[in-house]
Tab-separated table of C-alpha atoms in Angstrom:
chain	number	residue	atom	x	y	z
A	219	CYS	CA	-126.335	4.070	-13.178
A	220	PRO	CA	-125.076	1.783	-10.436
A	221	ASP	CA	-127.552	-0.997	-11.352
A	222	GLY	CA	-127.114	-0.616	-15.107
A	223	ILE	CA	-129.787	0.145	-17.678
A	224	ASP	CA	-132.591	-2.216	-18.694
A	225	LEU	CA	-134.388	0.006	-21.218
A	226	TYR	CA	-132.920	2.832	-23.287
A	227	PHE	CA	-135.006	4.799	-25.818
A	228	GLU	CA	-132.545	5.676	-28.584
A	229	ASN	CA	-133.143	8.954	-30.326
A	230	VAL	CA	-129.684	10.563	-30.434
A	231	GLY	CA	-126.917	8.139	-31.417
A	232	GLY	CA	-123.227	9.059	-31.526
A	233	ASP	CA	-121.477	9.924	-28.269
A	234	VAL	CA	-124.664	9.487	-26.217
A	235	THR	CA	-125.095	5.911	-27.427
A	236	LYS	CA	-121.410	5.210	-26.841
A	237	ALA	CA	-121.777	6.443	-23.243
A	238	VAL	CA	-124.962	4.469	-22.576
A	239	ALA	CA	-124.018	1.208	-24.338
A	240	PRO	CA	-121.511	-0.124	-21.764
A	241	GLN	CA	-124.091	0.425	-19.016
A	242	LEU	CA	-126.767	-1.726	-20.663
A	243	ASN	CA	-127.606	-4.811	-18.633
A	244	GLN	CA	-127.722	-8.272	-20.157
A	245	GLY	CA	-131.212	-8.620	-21.632
A	246	ALA	CA	-131.630	-4.843	-22.071
A	247	ARG	CA	-134.004	-3.508	-24.709
A	248	VAL	CA	-133.293	-0.553	-27.005
A	249	PRO	CA	-136.110	0.749	-29.206
A	250	ILE	CA	-134.463	2.942	-31.842
A	251	CYS	CA	-136.509	5.908	-33.005
A	252	GLY	CA	-133.707	7.896	-34.596
A	253	TYR	CA	-130.131	9.080	-34.306
A	254	ILE	CA	-130.192	12.835	-34.668
A	255	SER	CA	-126.455	13.166	-34.062
A	256	ASN	CA	-125.900	11.873	-37.605
A	257	TYR	CA	-128.601	13.836	-39.443
A	258	ASN	CA	-126.148	16.512	-40.606
A	259	ASP	CA	-123.485	14.062	-41.802
A	260	GLU	CA	-122.408	14.673	-45.383
A	261	ASP	CA	-122.691	10.960	-46.171
A	262	ILE	CA	-125.182	9.224	-43.880
A	263	THR	CA	-124.215	5.857	-45.382
A	264	LYS	CA	-120.858	6.164	-43.594
A	265	ALA	CA	-122.370	7.131	-40.235
A	266	GLU	CA	-121.759	4.982	-37.164
A	267	THR	CA	-125.345	4.271	-36.190
A	268	PRO	CA	-126.734	2.869	-32.922
A	269	PHE	CA	-126.966	-0.481	-34.728
A	270	HIS	CA	-123.184	-0.481	-35.266
A	271	ILE	CA	-122.460	0.567	-31.679
A	272	LEU	CA	-124.840	-1.910	-30.031
A	273	LYS	CA	-123.684	-4.881	-32.111
A	274	GLN	CA	-120.146	-4.414	-30.765
A	275	LEU	CA	-121.239	-5.192	-27.192
A	276	GLU	CA	-120.517	-8.521	-25.545
A	277	HIS	CA	-124.218	-8.884	-24.668
A	278	VAL	CA	-126.039	-7.370	-27.633
A	279	PRO	CA	-129.327	-5.899	-26.406
A	280	GLU	CA	-132.614	-6.523	-28.152
A	281	HIS	CA	-132.931	-3.554	-30.491
A	282	ARG	CA	-134.832	-2.530	-33.584
A	283	PHE	CA	-135.916	0.577	-35.427
A	284	PHE	CA	-139.570	1.448	-35.104
A	285	VAL	CA	-142.028	4.026	-36.315
A	286	VAL	CA	-144.543	5.302	-33.792
A	287	TYR	CA	-147.443	4.693	-36.203
A	288	GLU	CA	-146.971	0.963	-35.701
A	289	TRP	CA	-148.735	1.491	-32.376
A	290	GLN	CA	-151.431	3.986	-33.471
A	291	ASP	CA	-154.227	1.623	-32.419
A	292	ARG	CA	-152.995	1.845	-28.798
A	293	TYR	CA	-152.663	5.657	-28.683
A	294	ASP	CA	-155.475	6.252	-26.149
A	295	GLU	CA	-154.229	3.479	-23.872
A	296	ALA	CA	-150.658	4.806	-24.023
A	297	THR	CA	-151.733	8.397	-23.361
A	298	ARG	CA	-153.622	7.338	-20.229
A	299	GLN	CA	-150.773	5.147	-18.955
A	300	LEU	CA	-148.028	7.700	-19.625
A	301	GLY	CA	-150.048	10.449	-17.929
A	302	GLU	CA	-150.509	8.212	-14.900
A	303	TRP	CA	-146.773	7.445	-14.726
A	304	ILE	CA	-145.914	11.160	-14.933
A	305	LYS	CA	-148.341	11.980	-12.088
A	306	GLU	CA	-146.904	9.136	-9.980
A	307	GLY	CA	-143.336	10.283	-10.643
A	308	HIS	CA	-142.375	7.036	-12.403
A	309	LEU	CA	-141.735	8.781	-15.717
A	310	LYS	CA	-139.549	11.859	-15.807
A	311	TYR	CA	-138.804	14.173	-18.691
A	312	ARG	CA	-136.847	17.294	-19.510
A	313	GLU	CA	-137.563	19.996	-22.007
A	314	SER	CA	-135.933	23.124	-23.399
A	315	VAL	CA	-138.308	26.057	-23.864
A	316	GLY	CA	-137.485	28.918	-26.223
A	317	GLU	CA	-139.476	32.152	-26.359
A	318	GLY	CA	-141.171	33.567	-29.455
A	319	LEU	CA	-142.151	32.226	-32.843
A	320	GLU	CA	-139.537	34.481	-34.434
A	321	ASN	CA	-136.870	32.388	-32.664
A	322	ALA	CA	-138.227	29.030	-33.888
A	323	PRO	CA	-135.808	28.671	-36.839
A	324	GLU	CA	-132.753	29.220	-34.634
A	325	LEU	CA	-134.158	26.916	-31.940
A	326	PHE	CA	-134.663	24.231	-34.592
A	327	ARG	CA	-131.088	24.629	-35.811
A	328	GLY	CA	-129.957	24.355	-32.187
A	329	LEU	CA	-131.971	21.145	-31.855
A	330	LEU	CA	-130.073	19.642	-34.777
A	331	ARG	CA	-126.767	20.724	-33.225
A	332	GLY	CA	-127.578	19.288	-29.803
A	333	LYS	CA	-127.954	22.619	-28.004
A	334	ASN	CA	-131.236	21.662	-26.343
A	335	PHE	CA	-131.890	19.119	-23.607
A	336	GLY	CA	-134.919	16.891	-23.990
A	337	LYS	CA	-137.866	18.049	-26.065
A	338	GLN	CA	-137.427	21.463	-27.727
A	339	LEU	CA	-140.519	23.646	-27.307
A	340	VAL	CA	-141.281	27.159	-28.545
A	341	LYS	CA	-143.521	29.295	-26.347
A	342	ILE	CA	-145.495	31.663	-28.560
A	343	ALA	CA	-148.076	33.033	-26.093
A	344	GLU	CA	-149.032	33.037	-22.453
A	345	GLU	CA	-151.285	30.152	-21.498
A	346	GLU	CA	-154.913	31.115	-20.971
A	347	ILE	CA	-157.009	29.056	-18.606
C-alpha cells in the first residue's frame, strides 16, 4: 500500500494485524469485529489482541470493538449503499467456496485454521433462476 491505509476492518488479528498495523496512516480508523486467529488459543486471556498491537503504534489509530447489531436500524440503507459500491467497483471482496453440505464441517474447521480467503461459503445446490 504505497499511500498507506486509512481504514482497516479488523476480523483476523495476529500476524495479519501485525502486517497491516505499520501501514496505517495517521488518523486511520480500525473497527474491530473479531480476531479469529486467537479463537483456538488455550487461554484467550493471554492472547495478543488487535488492541495490544494497535496501542504499540506511534500514531494509535481510532479503534473500538463493535457488534453489528448496533447499526441494525440502518440495515436497509447499508445494503443499498454496499450494493451500489460493489456494482461501481469501489468495494471489492473475496470468497472461498466449498462444494457440498457434507464438507461443511471440514470447511468450518479450515475457516478457524485460516485455510480460506475471505468469506467461506458452502455451495449445496446449483442456483435456479
